[in-house]
Coordinates of C-alpha atoms in Angstrom, one line a residue:
M1 CA 100.9 80.2 126.5
T2 CA 98.8 83.3 126.1
C3 CA 100.0 86.9 126.1
A4 CA 98.0 87.5 129.3
T5 CA 100.2 84.9 131.2
L6 CA 103.5 86.3 129.9
L7 CA 102.8 90.0 130.4
S8 CA 102.3 91.8 133.7
K9 CA 98.8 92.1 135.1
P10 CA 99.3 94.8 137.8
P11 CA 97.9 98.3 137.0
P12 CA 100.3 100.4 134.8
N13 CA 102.6 102.7 136.7
F14 CA 103.0 105.2 133.8
K15 CA 100.9 108.1 132.5
V16 CA 99.8 109.0 129.0
A17 CA 99.1 112.4 127.4
V18 CA 96.6 112.7 124.5
I19 CA 97.0 115.8 122.4
G20 CA 93.8 116.8 120.6
G21 CA 90.1 116.9 121.7
G22 CA 88.4 115.8 118.5
I23 CA 86.6 112.4 118.2
G24 CA 90.0 110.6 117.9
G25 CA 91.5 112.1 121.0
V26 CA 88.3 111.8 123.0
V27 CA 87.7 108.1 122.1
T28 CA 91.4 107.4 122.8
T29 CA 91.0 108.9 126.3
I30 CA 87.9 106.9 127.0
A31 CA 89.7 103.7 125.8
L32 CA 92.7 104.4 128.1
L33 CA 90.4 105.1 131.1
E34 CA 88.6 101.8 130.5
Q35 CA 91.9 100.1 130.8
K36 CA 92.8 101.9 134.1
I37 CA 95.6 103.8 132.4
P38 CA 96.3 107.2 133.9
V39 CA 95.7 109.8 131.1
N40 CA 95.4 113.5 130.5
L41 CA 93.8 115.1 127.5
Y42 CA 95.1 118.5 126.1
E43 CA 93.0 120.5 123.7
A44 CA 94.2 123.7 122.0
T45 CA 90.8 125.4 121.9
S46 CA 88.7 126.6 124.7
N47 CA 86.2 123.8 124.4
Y48 CA 85.7 120.5 122.5
R49 CA 85.3 121.2 118.8
E50 CA 84.5 118.9 115.9
L51 CA 84.2 120.3 112.4
G52 CA 82.0 118.8 109.8
G53 CA 78.4 117.7 109.4
G54 CA 77.3 114.1 109.6
I55 CA 79.3 111.1 110.4
I56 CA 78.6 107.4 109.5
F57 CA 80.0 104.4 111.3
G58 CA 80.0 100.9 109.7
P59 CA 79.5 97.6 111.4
K60 CA 83.1 97.1 112.6
T61 CA 83.2 100.6 114.1
L62 CA 80.0 100.0 116.1
R63 CA 81.5 96.7 117.4
V64 CA 84.7 98.6 118.4
M65 CA 82.6 101.2 120.2
E66 CA 80.8 98.5 122.1
S67 CA 84.1 96.9 123.0
I68 CA 85.7 100.1 124.2
N69 CA 82.7 101.2 126.3
P70 CA 79.1 100.2 125.7
E71 CA 78.0 103.7 126.8
M72 CA 79.5 105.0 123.5
M73 CA 76.7 103.4 121.7
A74 CA 74.2 105.6 123.6
A75 CA 76.1 108.6 122.5
Y76 CA 75.7 107.6 118.8
H77 CA 72.4 109.3 118.3
A78 CA 71.1 108.4 114.9
G79 CA 67.9 108.4 112.9
E80 CA 67.3 105.2 111.0
P81 CA 64.6 106.2 108.5
D82 CA 63.2 103.2 106.7
A83 CA 65.7 104.3 97.7
E84 CA 65.2 106.6 91.3
P85 CA 67.1 107.7 88.7
N86 CA 68.8 104.5 87.4
L87 CA 69.7 102.7 90.6
I88 CA 73.2 101.2 90.1
A89 CA 74.0 99.5 93.4
A90 CA 72.5 99.2 96.9
M91 CA 75.2 99.1 99.7
K92 CA 73.7 98.3 103.1
A93 CA 75.9 97.8 106.1
P94 CA 75.0 94.4 107.6
G95 CA 73.0 94.7 110.8
V96 CA 73.1 98.5 111.0
G97 CA 72.1 100.0 107.7
H98 CA 73.4 103.5 107.3
A99 CA 73.0 105.0 110.8
S100 CA 74.3 108.5 111.2
A101 CA 74.9 111.3 113.7
K102 CA 75.9 114.9 113.7
R103 CA 79.6 115.1 114.6
A104 CA 79.3 117.9 117.1
H105 CA 76.4 116.3 118.9
F106 CA 78.1 112.9 119.0
L107 CA 81.2 114.4 120.5
A108 CA 79.2 116.3 123.1
E109 CA 77.8 113.0 124.3
L110 CA 81.2 111.2 124.3
V111 CA 82.8 113.8 126.5
K112 CA 80.4 113.0 129.3
L113 CA 82.4 109.7 129.7
I114 CA 85.6 111.7 130.6
P115 CA 86.2 113.2 134.1
K116 CA 86.6 116.9 133.8
E117 CA 89.7 117.0 135.9
I118 CA 91.8 115.2 133.3
V119 CA 90.9 117.6 130.5
H120 CA 93.0 120.7 129.9
F121 CA 91.7 123.4 127.4
G122 CA 93.6 126.2 125.9
K123 CA 96.7 124.0 125.7
R124 CA 98.2 124.6 122.2
L125 CA 101.4 122.6 121.8
D126 CA 104.5 124.6 120.9
R127 CA 107.0 121.8 121.0
A128 CA 107.7 118.4 122.6
T129 CA 110.9 116.8 123.5
D130 CA 111.3 113.0 123.8
L131 CA 113.6 112.4 126.7
G132 CA 113.7 108.6 126.3
D133 CA 113.5 107.0 129.7
G134 CA 112.6 110.5 131.1
G135 CA 109.4 110.5 129.1
V136 CA 108.2 113.3 126.9
E137 CA 108.3 117.0 127.9
M138 CA 105.5 119.1 126.3
H139 CA 105.8 122.9 126.0
F140 CA 102.6 124.8 125.4
T141 CA 102.1 128.3 124.0
D142 CA 100.7 129.5 127.3
G143 CA 104.1 128.8 128.9
G144 CA 103.0 125.6 130.6
V145 CA 105.2 122.6 130.7
E146 CA 103.9 119.1 131.3
R147 CA 105.6 115.6 131.2
A148 CA 104.2 112.2 130.4
D149 CA 105.6 108.8 129.8
A150 CA 104.0 108.5 126.4
V151 CA 102.2 111.1 124.1
I152 CA 99.6 110.2 121.6
G153 CA 99.3 112.8 118.8
C154 CA 95.6 113.1 117.9
D155 CA 96.0 116.6 116.6
G156 CA 94.4 116.2 113.2
I157 CA 95.5 116.8 109.6
K158 CA 97.5 119.8 110.6
S159 CA 99.4 117.7 113.1
R160 CA 102.6 119.0 114.7
F161 CA 103.4 115.6 116.0
R162 CA 103.4 114.1 112.5
K163 CA 106.3 116.5 111.6
M164 CA 108.1 115.4 114.8
V165 CA 107.7 111.7 113.9
L166 CA 108.4 111.9 110.1
G167 CA 110.5 115.0 109.9
E168 CA 109.7 118.5 108.6
D169 CA 111.4 117.7 105.3
S170 CA 109.3 114.7 104.5
P171 CA 106.5 115.2 101.9
A172 CA 104.4 112.9 104.0
S173 CA 104.4 115.4 106.9
W174 CA 102.4 117.9 104.9
P175 CA 98.7 117.6 103.7
S176 CA 98.2 116.9 100.0
F177 CA 95.3 118.2 97.9
T178 CA 93.3 115.3 96.5
G179 CA 91.7 117.0 93.5
K180 CA 88.3 117.3 95.1
Y181 CA 86.3 120.0 96.9
A182 CA 82.8 120.1 98.3
W183 CA 79.8 122.2 99.3
R184 CA 77.7 121.1 102.2
A185 CA 74.2 122.1 103.2
L186 CA 72.0 121.1 106.1
L187 CA 68.3 121.3 105.2
P188 CA 65.3 121.1 107.6
M189 CA 63.8 117.7 107.0
N190 CA 60.3 119.0 106.5
V191 CA 61.5 121.1 103.6
A192 CA 63.5 118.2 102.2
R193 CA 60.5 115.9 102.3
E194 CA 58.3 118.5 100.6
K195 CA 60.7 119.1 97.8
M196 CA 62.1 115.6 97.3
G197 CA 59.6 113.2 98.7
D198 CA 60.1 110.7 101.5
E199 CA 61.8 108.1 99.2
Y200 CA 64.8 110.4 98.7
A201 CA 64.8 112.6 101.8
M202 CA 64.6 109.8 104.3
N203 CA 67.3 107.5 102.9
A204 CA 71.1 107.9 102.6
Q205 CA 71.8 108.0 98.9
M206 CA 74.5 108.9 96.4
F207 CA 74.0 110.4 93.0
L208 CA 76.9 109.9 90.6
G209 CA 77.9 112.0 87.6
K210 CA 80.8 113.0 85.4
N211 CA 83.4 115.0 87.6
A212 CA 80.9 115.4 90.4
Y213 CA 78.7 113.5 92.8
A214 CA 76.2 114.3 95.5
F215 CA 75.5 112.5 98.8
I216 CA 72.4 113.0 101.0
L217 CA 72.2 111.7 104.5
P218 CA 69.4 112.1 107.2
L219 CA 70.7 113.4 110.6
E220 CA 69.4 114.1 114.0
K221 CA 66.9 111.3 114.0
G222 CA 65.5 112.5 110.8
N223 CA 65.1 116.2 111.7
L224 CA 67.8 117.3 109.3
L225 CA 69.1 116.3 105.8
Q226 CA 72.7 116.8 105.0
M227 CA 73.5 117.2 101.4
V228 CA 77.1 117.3 100.1
A229 CA 78.1 118.0 96.5
T230 CA 81.6 117.1 95.5
Y231 CA 83.5 118.3 92.5
S232 CA 86.8 117.7 90.8
K233 CA 89.5 120.4 90.6
P234 CA 93.0 119.8 89.4
E235 CA 94.7 122.0 92.0
W236 CA 93.9 124.2 95.0
D237 CA 95.5 127.7 94.7
R238 CA 94.0 129.3 97.8
E239 CA 95.7 129.6 101.2
E240 CA 92.6 128.6 103.2
W241 CA 91.0 125.2 102.9
M242 CA 87.4 126.6 103.5
V243 CA 86.5 129.6 101.5
E244 CA 83.5 131.7 100.4
A245 CA 82.3 130.7 97.0
D246 CA 79.9 131.8 94.3
S247 CA 76.9 129.9 93.0
D248 CA 78.8 128.4 90.1
E249 CA 81.4 126.8 92.3
M250 CA 78.8 125.4 94.6
I251 CA 76.1 124.2 92.3
G252 CA 77.3 124.8 88.8
G253 CA 78.6 121.2 88.4
L254 CA 75.0 119.9 88.9
K255 CA 73.4 121.8 86.2
G256 CA 71.4 119.5 84.0
W257 CA 71.2 116.7 86.6
V258 CA 68.0 114.8 86.9
A259 CA 65.5 115.4 89.7
P260 CA 65.6 115.5 92.6
I261 CA 69.3 116.3 93.1
G262 CA 69.4 118.7 90.1
N263 CA 66.6 120.7 91.8
I264 CA 67.1 120.5 95.5
L265 CA 70.7 121.8 95.8
P266 CA 70.0 124.9 93.7
F267 CA 66.8 125.4 95.7
C268 CA 68.8 125.0 99.0
Y269 CA 71.4 127.5 97.8
C270 CA 68.8 130.1 96.9
H271 CA 67.0 129.8 100.3
L272 CA 70.1 129.6 102.6
P273 CA 69.4 133.1 104.1
D274 CA 65.8 132.0 104.9
F275 CA 66.9 128.7 106.4
R276 CA 69.6 130.4 108.5
A277 CA 67.1 132.9 109.8
D278 CA 64.9 130.1 111.0
H279 CA 67.5 127.5 112.2
G280 CA 70.6 129.5 113.0
S281 CA 73.9 127.7 112.9
L282 CA 72.3 124.4 111.8
I283 CA 72.4 125.6 108.2
E284 CA 75.7 125.9 106.4
T285 CA 76.9 129.2 104.8
N286 CA 78.0 129.6 101.2
R287 CA 81.4 128.0 101.7
I288 CA 83.3 125.3 99.9
W289 CA 86.0 123.2 101.4
A290 CA 89.0 121.5 99.8
M291 CA 89.7 117.8 100.5
F292 CA 93.2 117.0 101.7
D293 CA 94.9 113.8 102.9
F294 CA 98.4 112.6 103.6
L295 CA 100.9 110.7 101.6
P296 CA 101.7 107.3 103.1
A297 CA 103.6 107.5 106.4
S298 CA 106.6 105.3 106.9
T299 CA 105.8 104.9 110.6
Y300 CA 103.3 106.0 113.2
T301 CA 105.9 106.3 116.0
N302 CA 109.2 108.0 116.6
G303 CA 110.6 104.7 117.9
S304 CA 110.4 105.8 121.5
R305 CA 107.5 107.5 123.4
I306 CA 105.5 109.4 120.8
C307 CA 102.9 108.0 118.4
L308 CA 100.2 109.2 115.9
L309 CA 96.6 108.3 115.9
G310 CA 93.5 109.1 113.8
D311 CA 93.8 111.9 111.2
A312 CA 97.3 112.8 112.4
A313 CA 98.4 109.3 111.3
H314 CA 96.1 108.6 108.3
A315 CA 93.9 111.6 107.3
S316 CA 91.8 110.5 104.4
T317 CA 89.1 111.9 102.2
P318 CA 85.5 111.3 103.3
H319 CA 84.5 109.4 100.2
Q320 CA 84.2 106.1 102.2
E321 CA 83.0 107.6 105.5
S322 CA 85.5 105.7 107.5
G323 CA 88.1 108.1 108.9
G324 CA 86.5 108.4 112.3
G325 CA 86.0 104.6 112.5
M326 CA 89.7 104.0 111.8
A327 CA 90.5 106.4 114.6
M328 CA 88.3 104.3 117.0
E329 CA 90.0 101.1 115.8
D330 CA 93.4 102.8 116.6
A331 CA 92.3 103.7 120.1
F332 CA 90.9 100.3 120.8
I333 CA 94.1 98.4 119.8
L334 CA 96.5 100.9 121.4
A335 CA 94.7 101.0 124.7
K336 CA 94.5 97.2 124.9
L337 CA 98.3 96.9 124.1
L338 CA 99.3 99.5 126.7
A339 CA 97.2 97.7 129.3
K340 CA 99.4 94.6 128.9
I341 CA 102.5 96.4 130.2
Q342 CA 103.2 97.8 133.7
N343 CA 106.4 99.8 133.2
A344 CA 107.1 102.8 131.1
S345 CA 110.3 101.2 129.7
N346 CA 108.1 98.9 127.6
I347 CA 106.2 101.7 125.9
P348 CA 108.4 101.9 122.8
K349 CA 107.8 98.2 122.2
V350 CA 104.0 98.7 122.5
L351 CA 104.1 101.6 120.1
K352 CA 106.1 99.7 117.5
V353 CA 103.6 96.8 117.7
Y354 CA 100.7 99.3 117.3
D355 CA 102.4 100.8 114.3
A356 CA 103.0 97.4 112.7
V357 CA 99.4 96.3 113.2
R358 CA 97.5 99.5 112.5
R359 CA 99.4 101.2 109.8
P360 CA 98.7 98.8 106.9
R361 CA 95.0 98.8 107.3
S362 CA 94.6 102.5 108.0
Q363 CA 96.9 103.5 105.1
R364 CA 94.9 101.3 102.8
L365 CA 91.9 103.5 103.7
V366 CA 93.7 106.6 102.6
A367 CA 94.4 105.1 99.2
T368 CA 91.0 103.5 98.6
S369 CA 89.2 106.7 99.7
R370 CA 91.0 108.7 97.1
E371 CA 90.2 106.0 94.6
A372 CA 86.5 106.1 95.7
G373 CA 86.3 109.8 94.9
R374 CA 87.4 109.2 91.4
L375 CA 85.1 106.2 91.1
Y376 CA 82.1 108.3 92.2
D377 CA 83.0 110.9 89.6
L378 CA 82.9 108.2 86.9
E379 CA 86.6 108.6 86.2
L380 CA 87.6 104.9 86.6
T381 CA 84.8 102.9 85.1
E382 CA 83.0 102.2 81.8
G383 CA 79.3 101.5 82.1
D384 CA 77.0 100.7 85.0
E385 CA 77.8 97.0 85.2
Q386 CA 81.5 97.7 85.9
L387 CA 80.6 100.4 88.3
R388 CA 78.2 98.2 90.2
E389 CA 80.8 95.5 90.7
K390 CA 83.3 98.0 92.2
L391 CA 80.7 99.6 94.4
E392 CA 79.2 96.5 95.9
F393 CA 82.5 95.3 97.3
R394 CA 83.9 98.7 98.1
Y395 CA 83.2 98.6 101.8
K396 CA 83.5 94.8 102.5
W397 CA 87.1 94.9 103.9
I398 CA 86.2 97.9 106.1
W399 CA 82.9 96.6 107.5
D400 CA 83.6 92.9 107.9
A401 CA 86.9 92.9 109.7
D402 CA 86.8 91.3 113.2
Q403 CA 88.2 93.6 115.9
K404 CA 88.7 90.7 118.3
N405 CA 90.8 88.8 115.8
E406 CA 92.8 91.9 115.1
L407 CA 93.4 92.4 118.8
A408 CA 94.4 88.8 119.2
Q409 CA 96.9 89.2 116.4
A410 CA 98.3 92.4 117.9
L411 CA 98.8 90.7 121.3
E412 CA 100.5 87.8 119.6
V413 CA 102.9 90.2 118.0
L414 CA 103.6 91.9 121.3
N415 CA 104.0 88.6 123.0
A416 CA 106.4 87.4 120.4
S417 CA 108.5 90.6 120.7
F418 CA 108.9 90.0 124.4
M419 CA 109.9 86.4 123.8
I420 CA 112.4 87.5 121.2
D421 CA 114.0 89.8 123.7
R422 CA 114.2 87.0 126.3
V423 CA 115.7 84.6 123.8
N424 CA 118.2 87.2 122.5
G425 CA 119.2 88.0 126.0
I426 CA 120.5 84.4 126.6
E427 CA 124.1 83.6 125.9
F428 CA 125.4 80.2 125.0
H429 CA 128.7 78.8 126.4
G430 CA 130.7 75.8 125.2
D431 CA 129.8 73.8 128.3
G432 CA 126.1 73.8 127.4
E433 CA 124.9 76.1 130.2
L434 CA 122.9 79.2 129.7
L435 CA 123.6 82.7 131.1
G436 CA 120.9 85.3 131.0
G437 CA 120.9 89.1 131.0
Q438 CA 117.6 90.1 132.5
T439 CA 116.1 86.6 132.6
V440 CA 117.5 83.0 132.6
A441 CA 115.4 80.1 131.5
N442 CA 115.9 78.0 134.6
G443 CA 116.8 80.3 137.5
S444 CA 118.9 83.3 138.4
P445 CA 122.3 84.1 136.9
D446 CA 123.9 82.8 140.1
N447 CA 122.2 79.5 139.6
A448 CA 123.3 79.5 136.0
R449 CA 126.9 80.1 137.1
A450 CA 126.6 77.3 139.6
G451 CA 125.4 75.1 136.8
Q452 CA 128.3 76.2 134.7
S453 CA 130.7 75.1 137.4
Q454 CA 129.0 71.8 137.7
G455 CA 129.0 71.4 134.0
Q456 CA 132.8 71.9 133.8
N457 CA 133.2 68.8 136.0
T458 CA 131.0 66.7 133.6
A459 CA 133.2 65.1 131.0
G460 CA 132.6 63.4 127.7
R461 CA 129.9 63.2 125.1
A462 CA 126.9 64.1 127.4
G463 CA 128.0 67.7 127.9
T464 CA 128.6 68.2 124.1
E465 CA 125.2 66.7 123.3
S466 CA 123.5 68.8 125.9
S467 CA 125.1 71.9 124.5
A468 CA 124.0 71.0 121.0
K469 CA 120.5 70.3 122.0
S470 CA 120.2 73.6 123.9
V471 CA 121.6 75.6 121.1
S472 CA 119.3 73.9 118.6
M473 CA 116.2 74.4 120.9
F474 CA 116.8 78.1 121.2
Q475 CA 117.6 78.5 117.6
Q476 CA 114.3 76.9 116.7
L477 CA 112.5 79.1 119.3
R478 CA 114.1 82.2 118.0
S479 CA 113.2 81.2 114.4
H480 CA 109.6 80.5 115.4
L481 CA 109.2 83.8 117.2
Y482 CA 110.6 85.8 114.3
S483 CA 108.3 83.8 111.9
I484 CA 105.3 84.9 114.0
W485 CA 106.4 88.5 113.8
G486 CA 107.0 88.3 110.1
R487 CA 103.8 86.5 109.4
M488 CA 101.8 89.1 111.3
L489 CA 103.4 92.0 109.4
L490 CA 102.7 90.3 106.1
Q491 CA 99.1 89.6 107.1
R492 CA 98.6 93.3 107.8

């Protein structure tokens, strides 16, 4: 029996609030709308805002986007230009290569899929109270109060909801410096091609060195080139995460590097004022930014009506370019699970299944992304051959996973949890009849009581054997359902 036949099909009669208007929150809202789930999106700023330069999505993320809403693919504007100092490894995402987009422009296209009337700007969360069956009451700093049956915290690495779920005192509630910082520049492609040549400027490439690495990525259909230089630093002693920096902090780690990277970044730094005069905000200023992530979370839900999604759940470093993709996977699974229930009373169960299915994979990304940063800085390998082996398989588990299979597994877990509740709600009596709480296997409680009375008039071995068979059957069913649940958790 499939989950679809066991769980209700009518439209949900509950409403969801999404807190945070970045890519994670926007995609979650789109996914919920596609499942006909009433939703409102609350964003603290006066408009949609996405920090950062380029964004890359691998094969699985593109499949997830297609599954959520095919129009999301149209929003993913990307140039696909048709590299060498010592080529170590070539990592090409099957079927898509390394397509990329500028974050802000991608977000601007996504929001066109969301009705304006469900988006509320200037709503900075002050506090939220989980009222259980009464839903979640949200208090905003502007004095507004809203209520929803479920709240999805998509409020990023400085998430307030994470502290509500894990507790203020948990080290996992607070961002942790990863030992890396970076400088980013966006260069006009005509300049990049002139200084680097097409072989380098028109292809996504990474240059590795001791305690530093550089990554170049074409954006905006080949009109811009993003260049990121990442360096190691044992600790971050500044209050702000993005700060003004001098030339040594920005390009000092690349001194002595081979062309083209050893030349182009210093050139870019020296000509930033000229580029900004010609291209305005397209060109980055002389700032460096520290890379933070989260220690592993013990859960993504408070056990009731609140859950975490995207960076609020699993903020990771950008070394594997997969944080945004993981947020989309979260949104896809959570929306599909919520679509399988009708009543708000079942929301806690859905959120627990979402946590059980999504947390292991997304937490793995946090760990492997940290490791990737050290790998690219040549901290973890000895020689090119060992490095090549690690690089060539680095993305396989991220890119090759099947979202349809993951969804089927999630629905199986949800289905098993409902069946466990039904089995656990059935009481056994010595006469072999079954009395149910909310449900009874073969009729209403009144029918069961009638059967009990009839059973009391049935003497001898038949009644005893019937009781033993019933008990055995439901013990086996309960064991089977728990084994499904346990197997699914182990597989994650």
